[in-house]
mmCIF file of C-alpha atoms in Angstrom:
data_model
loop_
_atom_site.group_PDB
_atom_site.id
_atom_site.type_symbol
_atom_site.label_atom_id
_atom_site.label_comp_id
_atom_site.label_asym_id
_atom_site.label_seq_id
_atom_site.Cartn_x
_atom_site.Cartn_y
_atom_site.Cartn_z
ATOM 1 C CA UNK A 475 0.000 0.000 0.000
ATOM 2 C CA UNK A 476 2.960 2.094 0.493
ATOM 3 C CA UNK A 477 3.644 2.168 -2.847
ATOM 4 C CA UNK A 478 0.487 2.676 -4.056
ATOM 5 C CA UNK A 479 0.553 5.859 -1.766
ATOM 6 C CA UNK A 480 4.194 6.872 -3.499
ATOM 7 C CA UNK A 481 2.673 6.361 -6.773
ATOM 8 C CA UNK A 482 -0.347 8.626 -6.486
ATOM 9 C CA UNK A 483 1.676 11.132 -5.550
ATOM 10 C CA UNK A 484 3.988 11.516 -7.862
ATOM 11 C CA UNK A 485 0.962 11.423 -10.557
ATOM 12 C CA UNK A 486 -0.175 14.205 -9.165
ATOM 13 C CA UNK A 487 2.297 16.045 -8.784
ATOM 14 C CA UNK A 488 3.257 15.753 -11.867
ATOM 15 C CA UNK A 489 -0.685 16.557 -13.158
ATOM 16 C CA UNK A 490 -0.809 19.891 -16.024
ATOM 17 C CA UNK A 491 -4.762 18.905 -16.614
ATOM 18 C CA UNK A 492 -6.657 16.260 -17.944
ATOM 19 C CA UNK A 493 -6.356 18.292 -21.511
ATOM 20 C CA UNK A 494 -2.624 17.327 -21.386
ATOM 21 C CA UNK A 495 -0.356 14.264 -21.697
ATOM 22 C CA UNK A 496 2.772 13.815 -20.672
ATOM 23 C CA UNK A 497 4.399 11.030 -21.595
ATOM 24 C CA UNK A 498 7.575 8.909 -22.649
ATOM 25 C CA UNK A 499 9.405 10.029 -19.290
ATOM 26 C CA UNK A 500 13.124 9.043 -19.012
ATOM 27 C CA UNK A 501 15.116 9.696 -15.734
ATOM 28 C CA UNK A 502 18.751 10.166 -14.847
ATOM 29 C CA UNK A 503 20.707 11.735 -12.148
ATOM 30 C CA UNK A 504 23.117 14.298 -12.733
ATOM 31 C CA UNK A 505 26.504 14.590 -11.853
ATOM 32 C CA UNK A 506 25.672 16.570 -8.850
ATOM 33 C CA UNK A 507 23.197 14.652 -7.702
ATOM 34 C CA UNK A 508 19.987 16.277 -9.046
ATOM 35 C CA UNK A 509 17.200 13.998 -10.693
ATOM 36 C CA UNK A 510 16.019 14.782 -14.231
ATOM 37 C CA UNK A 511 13.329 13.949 -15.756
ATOM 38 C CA UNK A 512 12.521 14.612 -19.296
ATOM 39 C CA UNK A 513 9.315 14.110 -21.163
ATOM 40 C CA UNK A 514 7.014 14.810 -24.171
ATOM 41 C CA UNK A 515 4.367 17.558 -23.266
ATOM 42 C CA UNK A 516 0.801 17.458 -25.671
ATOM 43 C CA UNK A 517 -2.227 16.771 -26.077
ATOM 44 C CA UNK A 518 -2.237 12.989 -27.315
ATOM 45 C CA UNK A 519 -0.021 10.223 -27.684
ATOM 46 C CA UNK A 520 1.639 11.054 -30.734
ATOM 47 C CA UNK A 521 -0.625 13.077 -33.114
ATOM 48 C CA UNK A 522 -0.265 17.048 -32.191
ATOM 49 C CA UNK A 523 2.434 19.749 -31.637
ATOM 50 C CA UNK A 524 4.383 19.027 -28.798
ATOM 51 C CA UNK A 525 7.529 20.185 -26.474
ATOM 52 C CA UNK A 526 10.326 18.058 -24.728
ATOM 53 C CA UNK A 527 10.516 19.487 -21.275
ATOM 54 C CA UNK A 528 12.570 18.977 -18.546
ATOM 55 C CA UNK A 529 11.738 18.961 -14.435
ATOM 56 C CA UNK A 530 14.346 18.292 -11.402
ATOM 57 C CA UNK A 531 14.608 17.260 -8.119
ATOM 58 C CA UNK A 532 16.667 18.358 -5.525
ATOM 59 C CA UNK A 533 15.561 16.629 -2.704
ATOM 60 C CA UNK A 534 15.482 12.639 -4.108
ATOM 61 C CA UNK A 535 12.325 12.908 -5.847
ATOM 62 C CA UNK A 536 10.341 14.486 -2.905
ATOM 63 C CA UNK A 537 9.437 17.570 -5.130
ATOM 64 C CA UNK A 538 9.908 18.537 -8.448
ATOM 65 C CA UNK A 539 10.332 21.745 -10.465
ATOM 66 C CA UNK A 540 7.980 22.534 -13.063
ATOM 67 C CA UNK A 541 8.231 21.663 -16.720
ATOM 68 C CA UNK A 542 11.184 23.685 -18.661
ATOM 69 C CA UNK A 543 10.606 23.837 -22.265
ATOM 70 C CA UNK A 544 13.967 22.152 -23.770
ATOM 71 C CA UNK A 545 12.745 22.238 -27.340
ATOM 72 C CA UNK A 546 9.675 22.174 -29.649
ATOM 73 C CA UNK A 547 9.718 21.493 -33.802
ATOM 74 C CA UNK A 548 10.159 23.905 -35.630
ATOM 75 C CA UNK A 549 8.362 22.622 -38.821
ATOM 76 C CA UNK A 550 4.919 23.906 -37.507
ATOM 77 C CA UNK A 551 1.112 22.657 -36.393
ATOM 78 C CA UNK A 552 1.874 19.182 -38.083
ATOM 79 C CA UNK A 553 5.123 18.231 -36.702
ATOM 80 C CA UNK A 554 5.768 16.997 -33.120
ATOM 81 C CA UNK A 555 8.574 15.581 -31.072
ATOM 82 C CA UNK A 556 8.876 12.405 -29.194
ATOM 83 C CA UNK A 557 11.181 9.645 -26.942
ATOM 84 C CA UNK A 558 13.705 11.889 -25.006
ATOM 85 C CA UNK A 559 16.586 9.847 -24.216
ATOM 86 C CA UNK A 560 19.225 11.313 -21.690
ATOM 87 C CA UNK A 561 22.597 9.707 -21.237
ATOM 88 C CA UNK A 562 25.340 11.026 -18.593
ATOM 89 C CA UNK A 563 28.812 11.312 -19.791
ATOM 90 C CA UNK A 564 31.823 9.861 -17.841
ATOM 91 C CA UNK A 565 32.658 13.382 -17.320
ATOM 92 C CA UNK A 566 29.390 14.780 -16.234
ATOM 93 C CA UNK A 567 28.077 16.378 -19.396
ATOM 94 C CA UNK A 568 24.417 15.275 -20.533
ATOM 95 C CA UNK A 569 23.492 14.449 -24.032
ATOM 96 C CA UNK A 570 19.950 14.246 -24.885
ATOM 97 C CA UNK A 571 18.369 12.915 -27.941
ATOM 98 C CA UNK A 572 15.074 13.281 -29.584
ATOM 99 C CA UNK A 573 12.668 12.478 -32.093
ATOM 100 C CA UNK A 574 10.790 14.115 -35.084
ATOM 101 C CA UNK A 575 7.519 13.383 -35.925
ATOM 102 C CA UNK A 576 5.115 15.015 -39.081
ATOM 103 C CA UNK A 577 2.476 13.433 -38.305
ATOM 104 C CA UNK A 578 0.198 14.749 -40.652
ATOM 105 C CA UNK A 579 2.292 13.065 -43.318
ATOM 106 C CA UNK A 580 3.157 9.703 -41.232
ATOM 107 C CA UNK A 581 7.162 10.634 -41.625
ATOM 108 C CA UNK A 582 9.708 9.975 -39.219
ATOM 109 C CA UNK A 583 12.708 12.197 -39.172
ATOM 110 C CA UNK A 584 15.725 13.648 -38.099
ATOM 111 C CA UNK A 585 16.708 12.389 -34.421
ATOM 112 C CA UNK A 586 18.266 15.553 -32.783
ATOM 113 C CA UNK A 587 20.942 15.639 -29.953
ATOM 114 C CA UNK A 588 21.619 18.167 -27.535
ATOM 115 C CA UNK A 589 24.607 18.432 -24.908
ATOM 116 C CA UNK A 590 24.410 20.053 -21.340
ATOM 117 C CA UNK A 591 27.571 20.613 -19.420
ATOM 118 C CA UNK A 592 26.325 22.107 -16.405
ATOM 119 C CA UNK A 593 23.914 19.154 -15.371
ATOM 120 C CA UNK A 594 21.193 20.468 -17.504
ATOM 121 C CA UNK A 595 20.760 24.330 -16.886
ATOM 122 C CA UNK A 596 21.697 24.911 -20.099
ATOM 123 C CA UNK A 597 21.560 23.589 -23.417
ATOM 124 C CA UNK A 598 23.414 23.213 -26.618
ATOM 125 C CA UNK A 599 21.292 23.606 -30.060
ATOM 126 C CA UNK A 600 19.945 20.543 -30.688
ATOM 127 C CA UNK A 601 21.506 19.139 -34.286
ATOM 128 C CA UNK A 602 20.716 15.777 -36.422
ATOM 129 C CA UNK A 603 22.331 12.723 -34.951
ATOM 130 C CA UNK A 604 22.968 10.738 -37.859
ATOM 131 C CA UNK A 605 23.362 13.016 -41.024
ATOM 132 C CA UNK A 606 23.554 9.817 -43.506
ATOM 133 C CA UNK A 607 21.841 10.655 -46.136
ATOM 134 C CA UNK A 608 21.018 6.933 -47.269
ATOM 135 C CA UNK A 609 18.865 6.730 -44.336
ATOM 136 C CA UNK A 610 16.533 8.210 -41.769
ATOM 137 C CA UNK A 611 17.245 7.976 -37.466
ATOM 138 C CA UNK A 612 14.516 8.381 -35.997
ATOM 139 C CA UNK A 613 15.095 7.672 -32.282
ATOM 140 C CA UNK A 614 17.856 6.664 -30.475
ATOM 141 C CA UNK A 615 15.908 3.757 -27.867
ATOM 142 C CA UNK A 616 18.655 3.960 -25.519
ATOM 143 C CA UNK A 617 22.482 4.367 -24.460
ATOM 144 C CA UNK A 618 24.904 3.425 -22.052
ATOM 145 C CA UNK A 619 28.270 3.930 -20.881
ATOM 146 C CA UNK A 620 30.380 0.603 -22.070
ATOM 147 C CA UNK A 621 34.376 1.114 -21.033
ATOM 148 C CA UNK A 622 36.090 3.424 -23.841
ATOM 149 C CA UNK A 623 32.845 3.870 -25.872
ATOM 150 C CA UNK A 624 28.809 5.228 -25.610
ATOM 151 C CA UNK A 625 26.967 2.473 -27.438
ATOM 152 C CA UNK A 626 23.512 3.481 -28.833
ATOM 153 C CA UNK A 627 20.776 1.259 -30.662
ATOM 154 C CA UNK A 628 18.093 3.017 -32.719
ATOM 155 C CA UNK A 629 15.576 3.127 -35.038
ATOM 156 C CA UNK A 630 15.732 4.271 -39.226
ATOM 157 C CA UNK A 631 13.652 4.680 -42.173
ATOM 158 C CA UNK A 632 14.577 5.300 -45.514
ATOM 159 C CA UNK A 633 15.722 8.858 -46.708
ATOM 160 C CA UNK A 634 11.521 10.075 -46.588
ATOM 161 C CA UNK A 635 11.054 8.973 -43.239
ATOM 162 C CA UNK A 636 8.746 5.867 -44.372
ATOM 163 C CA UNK A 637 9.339 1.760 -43.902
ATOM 164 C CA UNK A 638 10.638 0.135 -43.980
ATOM 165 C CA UNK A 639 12.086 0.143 -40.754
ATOM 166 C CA UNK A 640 15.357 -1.198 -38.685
ATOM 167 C CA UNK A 641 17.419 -0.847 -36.041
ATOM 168 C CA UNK A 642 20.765 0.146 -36.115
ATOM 169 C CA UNK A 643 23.787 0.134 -33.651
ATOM 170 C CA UNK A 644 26.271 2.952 -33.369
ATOM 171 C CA UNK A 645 29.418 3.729 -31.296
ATOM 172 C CA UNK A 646 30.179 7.059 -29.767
ATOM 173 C CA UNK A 647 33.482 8.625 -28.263
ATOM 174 C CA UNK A 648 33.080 9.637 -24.203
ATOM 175 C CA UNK A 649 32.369 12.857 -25.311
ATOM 176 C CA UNK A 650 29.107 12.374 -27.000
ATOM 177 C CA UNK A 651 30.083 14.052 -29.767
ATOM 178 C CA UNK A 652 31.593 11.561 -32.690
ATOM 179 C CA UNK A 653 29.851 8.902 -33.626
ATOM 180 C CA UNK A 654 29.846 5.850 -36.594
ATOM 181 C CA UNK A 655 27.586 3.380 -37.293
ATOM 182 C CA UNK A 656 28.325 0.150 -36.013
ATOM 183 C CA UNK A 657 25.933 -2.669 -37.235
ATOM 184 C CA UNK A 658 22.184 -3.568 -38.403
ATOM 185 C CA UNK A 659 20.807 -4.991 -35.645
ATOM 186 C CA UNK A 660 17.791 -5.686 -38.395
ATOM 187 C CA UNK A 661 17.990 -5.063 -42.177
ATOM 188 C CA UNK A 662 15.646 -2.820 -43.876
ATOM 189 C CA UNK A 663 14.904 -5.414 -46.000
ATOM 190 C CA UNK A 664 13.050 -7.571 -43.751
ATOM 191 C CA UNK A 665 10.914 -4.464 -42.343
ATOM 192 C CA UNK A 666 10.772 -5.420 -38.529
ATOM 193 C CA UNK A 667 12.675 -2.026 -36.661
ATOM 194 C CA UNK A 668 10.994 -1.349 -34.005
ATOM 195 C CA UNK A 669 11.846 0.662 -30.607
ATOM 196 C CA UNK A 670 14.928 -1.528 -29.120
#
């Protein structure tokens, strides 16, 4: 029942209105100790203009701040953003990645990256992951720290942003900025990407 109690809580606090969702959270703690929590702020699941936000804790999750806009598309009333993904860096710097959604045309694009360096006060501009131009990241699923190396698996599309779909595997440098593609973890030809 304890739980239960926890639970409630935190779903409240974290309420805006029953004319919002927010959704696809992803947690990590900061080099200094702070919790952060990012998430996609709309209307719906998927289908309507949207913002990646940010909130913190300073006390272990007791309280949290308020939402902080972190970044909204800029293509207009029928593209959205999706599946923040935070990683931290070895050294304490935060990279964040998300996904691009025009969902009025069904195409997936352009997975952005940001990079904090002062546990996520401030922001760079957030830039295309994987400029290849024979394909189409959508969203990086997840990250981690392995050794000498940031391993990341994600999802593609052709070039338009359509299936089919895979999953790919990249390696990064400890900096989160240099990064190559590693391996198919599925081939586009057999259409089954999904969100690894």
């Amino acid at each position: 029942m304890k739980t239960l109690d926890i639970q409630l809580r935190i779903m409240h606090r974290f309420d805006l209105g029953a004319d919002v969702h927010e959704g696809f959270p992803r947690m990590i703690r900061a080099a200094d100790g702070r919790l952060l929590v990012f998430t996609r702020i709309g209307t719906t699941h998927a289908s309507d203009p949207a913002v990646i936000a940010m909130r913190q804790s300073l006390d272990e999750g007791g309280t949290w701040s308020q939402p902080r806009e972190l970044w909204r598309d800029p293509g207009g009333e029928e593209w959205t953003c999706h599946n923040p993904v935070a990683l931290v860096l070895p050294e304490g710097g935060i990279v964040l990645w998300v996904s691009r959604y025009e969902f009025g045309a069904g195409r997936k694009l352009d997975c952005l990256i940001a990079r904090s360096d002062d546990n996520g006060q401030t922001w760079s501009p957030f830039l295309q992951f994987d400029p290849d131009p024979s394909r189409c990241c959508y969203y990086v699923t997840d990250a981690v720290v392995a050794d000498d190396r940031i391993i990341a698996m994600g999802t593609c599309f052709t070039p338009s942003g359509k299936e089919p779909a895979f999953n790919m595997c990249w390696h990064g440098d400890l900096s989160g900025g240099r990064w190559e593609s590693v391996s198919y973890m599925t081939p586009p030809d057999v259409n089954i990407g999904d969100e690894v």
